[in-house]
mmCIF file of N, CA and C in Angstrom:
data_model
loop_
_atom_site.group_PDB
_atom_site.id
_atom_site.type_symbol
_atom_site.label_atom_id
_atom_site.label_comp_id
_atom_site.label_asym_id
_atom_site.label_seq_id
_atom_site.Cartn_x
_atom_site.Cartn_y
_atom_site.Cartn_z
ATOM 1 N N UNK A 1 121.558 151.653 158.208
ATOM 2 C CA UNK A 1 121.664 152.676 159.079
ATOM 3 C C UNK A 1 120.616 153.335 158.992
ATOM 4 N N UNK A 2 119.663 153.866 160.074
ATOM 5 C CA UNK A 2 117.982 154.385 160.990
ATOM 6 C C UNK A 2 118.668 155.864 160.074
ATOM 7 N N UNK A 3 117.013 156.207 159.296
ATOM 8 C CA UNK A 3 116.741 157.731 158.670
ATOM 9 C C UNK A 3 117.698 158.817 159.381
ATOM 10 N N UNK A 4 118.097 159.868 159.183
ATOM 11 C CA UNK A 4 118.103 160.834 159.719
ATOM 12 C C UNK A 4 117.346 161.581 160.151
ATOM 13 N N UNK A 5 117.709 162.088 161.950
ATOM 14 C CA UNK A 5 116.982 162.982 162.661
ATOM 15 C C UNK A 5 116.425 164.093 161.837
ATOM 16 N N UNK A 6 117.218 164.710 160.837
ATOM 17 C CA UNK A 6 116.562 166.619 160.115
ATOM 18 C C UNK A 6 117.488 166.165 159.351
ATOM 19 N N UNK A 7 116.387 166.924 158.550
ATOM 20 C CA UNK A 7 116.949 167.502 156.792
ATOM 21 C C UNK A 7 118.220 168.194 157.052
ATOM 22 N N UNK A 8 119.527 168.192 156.678
ATOM 23 C CA UNK A 8 120.766 168.424 157.211
ATOM 24 C C UNK A 8 120.284 170.241 156.424
ATOM 25 N N UNK A 9 119.732 170.455 155.009
ATOM 26 C CA UNK A 9 119.509 171.990 154.808
ATOM 27 C C UNK A 9 118.338 172.669 155.393
ATOM 28 N N UNK A 10 117.195 172.162 155.907
ATOM 29 C CA UNK A 10 116.383 173.222 156.863
ATOM 30 C C UNK A 10 115.839 172.546 158.189
ATOM 31 N N UNK A 11 116.449 171.713 158.521
ATOM 32 C CA UNK A 11 116.574 171.181 159.557
ATOM 33 C C UNK A 11 114.527 170.557 160.232
ATOM 34 N N UNK A 12 113.692 170.350 159.289
ATOM 35 C CA UNK A 12 112.899 170.066 158.996
ATOM 36 C C UNK A 12 112.554 168.226 159.208
ATOM 37 N N UNK A 13 111.561 167.675 159.816
ATOM 38 C CA UNK A 13 112.155 166.229 160.409
ATOM 39 C C UNK A 13 110.412 165.292 159.431
ATOM 40 N N UNK A 14 110.402 165.603 158.179
ATOM 41 C CA UNK A 14 110.077 164.682 157.553
ATOM 42 C C UNK A 14 110.174 164.641 156.208
ATOM 43 N N UNK A 15 110.581 163.636 155.857
ATOM 44 C CA UNK A 15 111.331 163.618 154.586
ATOM 45 C C UNK A 15 110.874 161.762 154.042
ATOM 46 N N UNK A 16 110.799 161.439 153.009
ATOM 47 C CA UNK A 16 110.428 160.546 151.796
ATOM 48 C C UNK A 16 111.785 159.832 151.914
ATOM 49 N N UNK A 17 111.956 158.494 151.685
ATOM 50 C CA UNK A 17 112.564 157.797 150.512
ATOM 51 C C UNK A 17 112.940 158.233 148.929
ATOM 52 N N UNK A 18 114.528 158.519 148.764
ATOM 53 C CA UNK A 18 114.153 158.949 147.332
ATOM 54 C C UNK A 18 114.925 158.140 146.063
ATOM 55 N N UNK A 19 115.830 157.190 146.826
ATOM 56 C CA UNK A 19 116.441 156.344 146.284
ATOM 57 C C UNK A 19 117.867 155.626 147.068
ATOM 58 N N UNK A 20 118.471 154.754 146.203
ATOM 59 C CA UNK A 20 119.762 154.143 146.585
ATOM 60 C C UNK A 20 120.289 154.066 145.941
ATOM 61 N N UNK A 21 121.735 154.598 146.273
ATOM 62 C CA UNK A 21 123.239 154.694 145.373
ATOM 63 C C UNK A 21 124.106 153.496 146.157
ATOM 64 N N UNK A 22 124.984 152.997 145.056
ATOM 65 C CA UNK A 22 126.518 152.368 145.533
ATOM 66 C C UNK A 22 127.428 153.558 145.109
ATOM 67 N N UNK A 23 127.987 153.333 146.754
ATOM 68 C CA UNK A 23 129.333 154.599 146.647
ATOM 69 C C UNK A 23 130.333 153.851 147.045
ATOM 70 N N UNK A 24 131.446 153.962 145.803
ATOM 71 C CA UNK A 24 132.317 153.495 146.027
ATOM 72 C C UNK A 24 133.644 154.361 146.996
ATOM 73 N N UNK A 25 134.225 153.952 147.623
ATOM 74 C CA UNK A 25 134.786 154.954 149.319
ATOM 75 C C UNK A 25 136.433 153.227 149.367
ATOM 76 N N UNK A 26 137.438 154.636 148.895
ATOM 77 C CA UNK A 26 138.727 153.949 149.382
ATOM 78 C C UNK A 26 139.011 154.162 150.528
ATOM 79 N N UNK A 27 139.884 152.980 151.440
ATOM 80 C CA UNK A 27 140.109 152.729 152.596
ATOM 81 C C UNK A 27 141.501 152.464 152.571
ATOM 82 N N UNK A 28 142.406 152.036 153.573
ATOM 83 C CA UNK A 28 143.339 151.590 153.982
ATOM 84 C C UNK A 28 143.190 150.316 153.090
ATOM 85 N N UNK A 29 145.669 150.132 152.236
ATOM 86 C CA UNK A 29 145.824 149.119 152.121
ATOM 87 C C UNK A 29 145.861 147.606 152.731
ATOM 88 N N UNK A 30 145.599 146.671 151.757
ATOM 89 C CA UNK A 30 145.655 145.516 152.148
ATOM 90 C C UNK A 30 147.056 144.905 151.604
ATOM 91 N N UNK A 31 147.943 144.887 152.224
ATOM 92 C CA UNK A 31 149.115 144.152 151.754
ATOM 93 C C UNK A 31 149.551 144.893 150.399
ATOM 94 N N UNK A 32 149.539 145.871 150.219
ATOM 95 C CA UNK A 32 149.905 147.175 149.429
ATOM 96 C C UNK A 32 148.984 147.372 148.394
ATOM 97 N N UNK A 33 148.130 146.335 148.165
ATOM 98 C CA UNK A 33 146.757 146.118 146.956
ATOM 99 C C UNK A 33 145.775 147.382 147.433
ATOM 100 N N UNK A 34 145.054 148.331 147.052
ATOM 101 C CA UNK A 34 143.826 149.345 147.493
ATOM 102 C C UNK A 34 143.341 148.423 147.273
ATOM 103 N N UNK A 35 142.401 148.633 148.429
ATOM 104 C CA UNK A 35 141.270 148.281 149.147
ATOM 105 C C UNK A 35 139.740 149.661 148.565
ATOM 106 N N UNK A 36 138.969 148.879 148.033
ATOM 107 C CA UNK A 36 137.294 149.600 147.745
ATOM 108 C C UNK A 36 136.327 149.376 148.806
ATOM 109 N N UNK A 37 135.617 149.999 149.123
ATOM 110 C CA UNK A 37 134.374 149.816 149.959
ATOM 111 C C UNK A 37 133.227 150.059 149.125
ATOM 112 N N UNK A 38 132.819 149.234 148.573
ATOM 113 C CA UNK A 38 131.538 149.778 147.879
ATOM 114 C C UNK A 38 130.054 149.437 149.260
ATOM 115 N N UNK A 39 129.608 150.372 149.429
ATOM 116 C CA UNK A 39 128.678 150.865 149.807
ATOM 117 C C UNK A 39 127.544 151.632 149.242
ATOM 118 N N UNK A 40 126.319 151.193 149.982
ATOM 119 C CA UNK A 40 124.895 151.212 149.590
ATOM 120 C C UNK A 40 124.057 152.549 150.429
ATOM 121 N N UNK A 41 124.021 153.746 149.924
ATOM 122 C CA UNK A 41 123.480 154.472 150.218
ATOM 123 C C UNK A 41 121.882 154.981 150.156
ATOM 124 N N UNK A 42 121.499 155.174 151.475
ATOM 125 C CA UNK A 42 119.857 155.852 151.127
ATOM 126 C C UNK A 42 120.062 157.000 150.942
ATOM 127 N N UNK A 43 119.246 157.558 150.180
ATOM 128 C CA UNK A 43 119.224 159.035 149.780
ATOM 129 C C UNK A 43 117.491 159.585 149.978
ATOM 130 N N UNK A 44 117.359 160.611 150.767
ATOM 131 C CA UNK A 44 116.148 160.959 151.154
ATOM 132 C C UNK A 44 116.055 162.406 150.794
ATOM 133 N N UNK A 45 114.840 162.767 151.411
ATOM 134 C CA UNK A 45 113.899 164.115 149.297
ATOM 135 C C UNK A 45 113.489 164.383 151.347
ATOM 136 N N UNK A 46 113.306 165.823 151.431
ATOM 137 C CA UNK A 46 112.564 166.530 152.294
ATOM 138 C C UNK A 46 111.912 166.912 151.939
ATOM 139 N N UNK A 47 110.436 166.889 152.539
ATOM 140 C CA UNK A 47 108.893 167.121 152.096
ATOM 141 C C UNK A 47 108.755 168.678 152.373
ATOM 142 N N UNK A 48 109.871 169.692 153.408
ATOM 143 C CA UNK A 48 110.011 170.855 153.217
ATOM 144 C C UNK A 48 109.969 171.823 152.152
ATOM 145 N N UNK A 49 111.680 171.180 152.674
ATOM 146 C CA UNK A 49 112.655 172.550 151.005
ATOM 147 C C UNK A 49 112.317 171.473 149.576
ATOM 148 N N UNK A 50 112.066 170.351 149.591
ATOM 149 C CA UNK A 50 112.385 169.794 148.494
ATOM 150 C C UNK A 50 114.148 169.316 147.893
ATOM 151 N N UNK A 51 114.921 169.087 149.582
ATOM 152 C CA UNK A 51 116.552 169.273 148.471
ATOM 153 C C UNK A 51 116.279 167.224 148.974
ATOM 154 N N UNK A 52 117.748 166.988 148.790
ATOM 155 C CA UNK A 52 117.598 165.061 147.728
ATOM 156 C C UNK A 52 119.381 165.723 148.923
ATOM 157 N N UNK A 53 119.087 164.368 149.829
ATOM 158 C CA UNK A 53 120.490 164.808 150.608
ATOM 159 C C UNK A 53 120.532 162.622 151.237
ATOM 160 N N UNK A 54 121.869 162.203 150.992
ATOM 161 C CA UNK A 54 122.831 160.918 151.348
ATOM 162 C C UNK A 54 122.458 160.750 152.619
ATOM 163 N N UNK A 55 122.616 159.431 153.205
ATOM 164 C CA UNK A 55 123.391 158.564 154.691
ATOM 165 C C UNK A 55 124.580 159.727 155.113
ATOM 166 N N UNK A 56 124.248 160.193 156.430
ATOM 167 C CA UNK A 56 125.727 160.795 156.681
ATOM 168 C C UNK A 56 127.183 159.002 157.075
ATOM 169 N N UNK A 57 127.886 159.329 156.448
ATOM 170 C CA UNK A 57 128.909 157.584 157.187
ATOM 171 C C UNK A 57 129.952 158.371 157.911
ATOM 172 N N UNK A 58 130.506 158.344 158.912
ATOM 173 C CA UNK A 58 130.877 159.013 160.159
ATOM 174 C C UNK A 58 132.205 158.554 159.880
ATOM 175 N N UNK A 59 132.838 157.637 159.174
ATOM 176 C CA UNK A 59 133.906 157.411 158.845
ATOM 177 C C UNK A 59 134.436 157.960 157.436
ATOM 178 N N UNK A 60 133.812 159.076 156.981
ATOM 179 C CA UNK A 60 134.027 159.501 155.141
ATOM 180 C C UNK A 60 133.695 160.968 155.525
ATOM 181 N N UNK A 61 134.669 161.858 154.946
ATOM 182 C CA UNK A 61 134.274 163.243 155.270
ATOM 183 C C UNK A 61 133.216 163.557 153.953
ATOM 184 N N UNK A 62 132.220 164.083 154.516
ATOM 185 C CA UNK A 62 131.311 164.692 153.560
ATOM 186 C C UNK A 62 132.063 165.465 151.894
ATOM 187 N N UNK A 63 131.630 164.046 151.459
ATOM 188 C CA UNK A 63 131.333 164.518 149.647
ATOM 189 C C UNK A 63 133.019 164.525 148.651
ATOM 190 N N UNK A 64 133.777 163.057 149.917
ATOM 191 C CA UNK A 64 134.807 162.439 150.165
ATOM 192 C C UNK A 64 135.031 160.925 149.548
ATOM 193 N N UNK A 65 135.981 160.659 148.467
ATOM 194 C CA UNK A 65 135.888 159.193 148.462
ATOM 195 C C UNK A 65 136.779 158.831 148.648
ATOM 196 N N UNK A 66 137.690 158.881 150.182
ATOM 197 C CA UNK A 66 137.952 157.994 150.840
ATOM 198 C C UNK A 66 137.632 158.354 152.322
ATOM 199 N N UNK A 67 138.276 157.372 153.147
ATOM 200 C CA UNK A 67 137.822 157.411 154.891
ATOM 201 C C UNK A 67 138.553 158.204 155.289
ATOM 202 N N UNK A 68 138.161 158.515 156.417
ATOM 203 C CA UNK A 68 139.165 159.172 157.448
ATOM 204 C C UNK A 68 140.637 158.381 157.276
ATOM 205 N N UNK A 69 140.719 156.911 158.046
ATOM 206 C CA UNK A 69 141.794 156.305 157.797
ATOM 207 C C UNK A 69 142.641 156.464 157.207
ATOM 208 N N UNK A 70 141.629 156.875 155.756
ATOM 209 C CA UNK A 70 143.064 156.255 154.225
ATOM 210 C C UNK A 70 143.816 157.443 154.979
ATOM 211 N N UNK A 71 142.989 158.587 154.453
ATOM 212 C CA UNK A 71 143.850 160.136 154.672
ATOM 213 C C UNK A 71 144.642 160.498 155.531
ATOM 214 N N UNK A 72 144.688 160.180 156.838
ATOM 215 C CA UNK A 72 145.351 160.163 157.554
ATOM 216 C C UNK A 72 146.725 159.321 157.118
ATOM 217 N N UNK A 73 146.637 158.166 157.114
ATOM 218 C CA UNK A 73 147.692 157.038 156.547
ATOM 219 C C UNK A 73 148.615 157.887 155.165
ATOM 220 N N UNK A 74 147.639 158.378 154.376
ATOM 221 C CA UNK A 74 148.147 158.873 153.306
ATOM 222 C C UNK A 74 148.857 160.237 153.327
ATOM 223 N N UNK A 75 148.176 161.004 154.912
ATOM 224 C CA UNK A 75 148.892 162.150 154.530
ATOM 225 C C UNK A 75 150.772 162.134 155.866
ATOM 226 N N UNK A 76 150.123 160.838 156.848
ATOM 227 C CA UNK A 76 151.433 160.279 157.171
ATOM 228 C C UNK A 76 152.666 160.162 156.529
ATOM 229 N N UNK A 77 152.297 159.760 155.335
ATOM 230 C CA UNK A 77 153.298 159.341 154.415
ATOM 231 C C UNK A 77 154.051 160.585 154.040
ATOM 232 N N UNK A 78 153.689 161.671 154.293
ATOM 233 C CA UNK A 78 154.045 162.751 153.016
ATOM 234 C C UNK A 78 155.473 163.225 153.852
ATOM 235 N N UNK A 79 155.936 163.781 154.900
ATOM 236 C CA UNK A 79 156.692 163.939 155.595
ATOM 237 C C UNK A 79 158.108 163.123 154.890
ATOM 238 N N UNK A 80 159.017 164.399 154.335
ATOM 239 C CA UNK A 80 160.265 163.634 154.086
ATOM 240 C C UNK A 80 160.402 163.378 152.532
ATOM 241 N N UNK A 81 158.895 163.212 151.502
ATOM 242 C CA UNK A 81 158.855 162.397 150.671
ATOM 243 C C UNK A 81 158.249 163.333 149.408
ATOM 244 N N UNK A 82 158.585 162.968 148.315
ATOM 245 C CA UNK A 82 157.587 163.838 147.628
ATOM 246 C C UNK A 82 156.368 163.348 147.387
ATOM 247 N N UNK A 83 155.464 164.125 146.829
ATOM 248 C CA UNK A 83 154.031 163.577 146.500
ATOM 249 C C UNK A 83 154.285 162.926 145.323
ATOM 250 N N UNK A 84 154.990 162.706 144.464
ATOM 251 C CA UNK A 84 154.936 162.042 143.042
ATOM 252 C C UNK A 84 155.277 160.319 143.706
ATOM 253 N N UNK A 85 155.853 160.626 144.823
ATOM 254 C CA UNK A 85 156.419 159.623 145.519
ATOM 255 C C UNK A 85 154.894 158.730 146.338
ATOM 256 N N UNK A 86 154.386 158.669 146.906
ATOM 257 C CA UNK A 86 152.839 158.851 147.636
ATOM 258 C C UNK A 86 152.321 158.122 146.491
ATOM 259 N N UNK A 87 151.948 159.668 146.049
ATOM 260 C CA UNK A 87 151.060 158.996 144.878
ATOM 261 C C UNK A 87 151.236 157.557 143.754
ATOM 262 N N UNK A 88 152.440 157.318 143.162
ATOM 263 C CA UNK A 88 152.492 156.274 143.373
ATOM 264 C C UNK A 88 152.460 155.127 144.343
ATOM 265 N N UNK A 89 153.068 155.427 145.685
ATOM 266 C CA UNK A 89 152.727 154.345 146.779
ATOM 267 C C UNK A 89 151.188 153.903 146.776
ATOM 268 N N UNK A 90 150.344 155.326 146.697
ATOM 269 C CA UNK A 90 148.972 155.014 147.198
ATOM 270 C C UNK A 90 148.010 154.542 145.497
ATOM 271 N N UNK A 91 148.589 154.642 144.587
ATOM 272 C CA UNK A 91 147.788 154.565 142.965
ATOM 273 C C UNK A 91 146.660 155.994 142.701
ATOM 274 N N UNK A 92 147.130 156.937 143.625
ATOM 275 C CA UNK A 92 146.308 158.433 143.444
ATOM 276 C C UNK A 92 147.244 159.391 142.508
ATOM 277 N N UNK A 93 145.939 160.352 141.733
ATOM 278 C CA UNK A 93 146.303 161.147 141.003
ATOM 279 C C UNK A 93 147.422 161.698 141.937
ATOM 280 N N UNK A 94 148.205 162.457 141.339
ATOM 281 C CA UNK A 94 149.153 163.559 142.014
ATOM 282 C C UNK A 94 148.215 164.567 142.080
ATOM 283 N N UNK A 95 147.216 165.175 141.687
ATOM 284 C CA UNK A 95 146.994 166.362 142.202
ATOM 285 C C UNK A 95 145.756 166.058 143.583
ATOM 286 N N UNK A 96 145.287 164.602 143.664
ATOM 287 C CA UNK A 96 144.844 164.756 144.944
ATOM 288 C C UNK A 96 145.936 164.611 146.359
ATOM 289 N N UNK A 97 146.517 164.676 146.600
ATOM 290 C CA UNK A 97 147.475 164.318 147.570
ATOM 291 C C UNK A 97 147.473 165.504 148.745
ATOM 292 N N UNK A 98 147.380 166.878 148.086
ATOM 293 C CA UNK A 98 147.772 167.994 149.039
ATOM 294 C C UNK A 98 146.777 168.685 149.377
ATOM 295 N N UNK A 99 145.664 167.743 149.441
ATOM 296 C CA UNK A 99 144.178 168.430 149.464
ATOM 297 C C UNK A 99 143.832 167.505 151.090
ATOM 298 N N UNK A 100 144.754 166.211 151.240
ATOM 299 C CA UNK A 100 144.614 165.579 152.677
ATOM 300 C C UNK A 100 145.318 166.243 153.388
ATOM 301 N N UNK A 101 145.976 167.071 153.569
ATOM 302 C CA UNK A 101 146.491 167.614 154.441
ATOM 303 C C UNK A 101 145.271 168.335 155.045
ATOM 304 N N UNK A 102 143.677 169.015 154.739
ATOM 305 C CA UNK A 102 143.649 169.634 155.310
ATOM 306 C C UNK A 102 142.742 169.230 156.850
ATOM 307 N N UNK A 103 142.143 167.906 157.204
ATOM 308 C CA UNK A 103 141.687 167.984 158.465
ATOM 309 C C UNK A 103 142.736 167.524 159.734
ATOM 310 N N UNK A 104 143.681 167.461 159.090
ATOM 311 C CA UNK A 104 145.011 166.974 160.239
ATOM 312 C C UNK A 104 145.811 168.203 160.595
ATOM 313 N N UNK A 105 145.336 169.295 161.153
ATOM 314 C CA UNK A 105 146.058 169.918 161.288
ATOM 315 C C UNK A 105 147.119 170.510 162.126
ATOM 316 N N UNK A 106 147.123 168.963 163.410
ATOM 317 C CA UNK A 106 147.748 168.552 164.151
ATOM 318 C C UNK A 106 149.309 168.486 163.824
ATOM 319 N N UNK A 107 149.185 168.392 162.725
ATOM 320 C CA UNK A 107 150.770 167.583 162.033
ATOM 321 C C UNK A 107 151.413 168.789 160.672
ATOM 322 N N UNK A 108 150.815 169.893 160.371
ATOM 323 C CA UNK A 108 150.751 171.077 159.558
ATOM 324 C C UNK A 108 151.942 171.416 159.677
ATOM 325 N N UNK A 109 152.546 171.635 160.527
ATOM 326 C CA UNK A 109 153.848 171.980 160.362
ATOM 327 C C UNK A 109 154.854 170.533 159.328
ATOM 328 N N UNK A 110 154.694 169.943 160.515
ATOM 329 C CA UNK A 110 155.929 168.734 159.344
ATOM 330 C C UNK A 110 155.323 168.761 157.862
ATOM 331 N N UNK A 111 153.841 168.538 157.575
ATOM 332 C CA UNK A 111 153.466 168.372 156.307
ATOM 333 C C UNK A 111 153.773 169.737 155.551
ATOM 334 N N UNK A 112 153.952 170.766 156.422
ATOM 335 C CA UNK A 112 155.007 172.507 155.072
ATOM 336 C C UNK A 112 156.627 172.227 155.163
ATOM 337 N N UNK A 113 156.589 171.289 155.839
ATOM 338 C CA UNK A 113 158.022 171.602 155.995
ATOM 339 C C UNK A 113 158.444 170.364 154.470
ATOM 340 N N UNK A 114 157.699 168.806 154.622
ATOM 341 C CA UNK A 114 157.657 168.234 153.527
ATOM 342 C C UNK A 114 157.566 168.867 152.027
ATOM 343 N N UNK A 115 156.557 170.099 152.298
ATOM 344 C CA UNK A 115 155.989 170.580 151.144
ATOM 345 C C UNK A 115 157.133 170.835 149.880
ATOM 346 N N UNK A 116 157.844 171.195 150.671
ATOM 347 C CA UNK A 116 158.562 172.468 150.120
ATOM 348 C C UNK A 116 160.095 172.029 149.019
ATOM 349 N N UNK A 117 159.912 170.011 149.744
ATOM 350 C CA UNK A 117 160.564 169.115 148.773
ATOM 351 C C UNK A 117 159.582 168.738 147.619
ATOM 352 N N UNK A 118 158.420 168.862 147.079
ATOM 353 C CA UNK A 118 157.770 168.833 146.194
ATOM 354 C C UNK A 118 157.602 169.388 144.781
#
């Protein structure tokens, strides 16, 4: 990926490469098996505000460990079933599932109907 155009904190246009880190990101399962993408992210150091920031991954929400499509996949499983059932199906902790409803406001009414059964 190309370096960012501006610092996300101050908007300054000068930075230096800070380091690289591996990040594990959950994606859609294959044959009901969990899939993790191991991504090497570059980190940048702003010369103006001294903040350190990561590359932006368009397919992963900020500070999350699942892709948008995995989060939608889990969200779409929720209507009509319990959180514990979905949790077992996708091998995620029980408390992680309710947070998946935020980016998908279109189906929130269906999600809330199924939430009564949780």
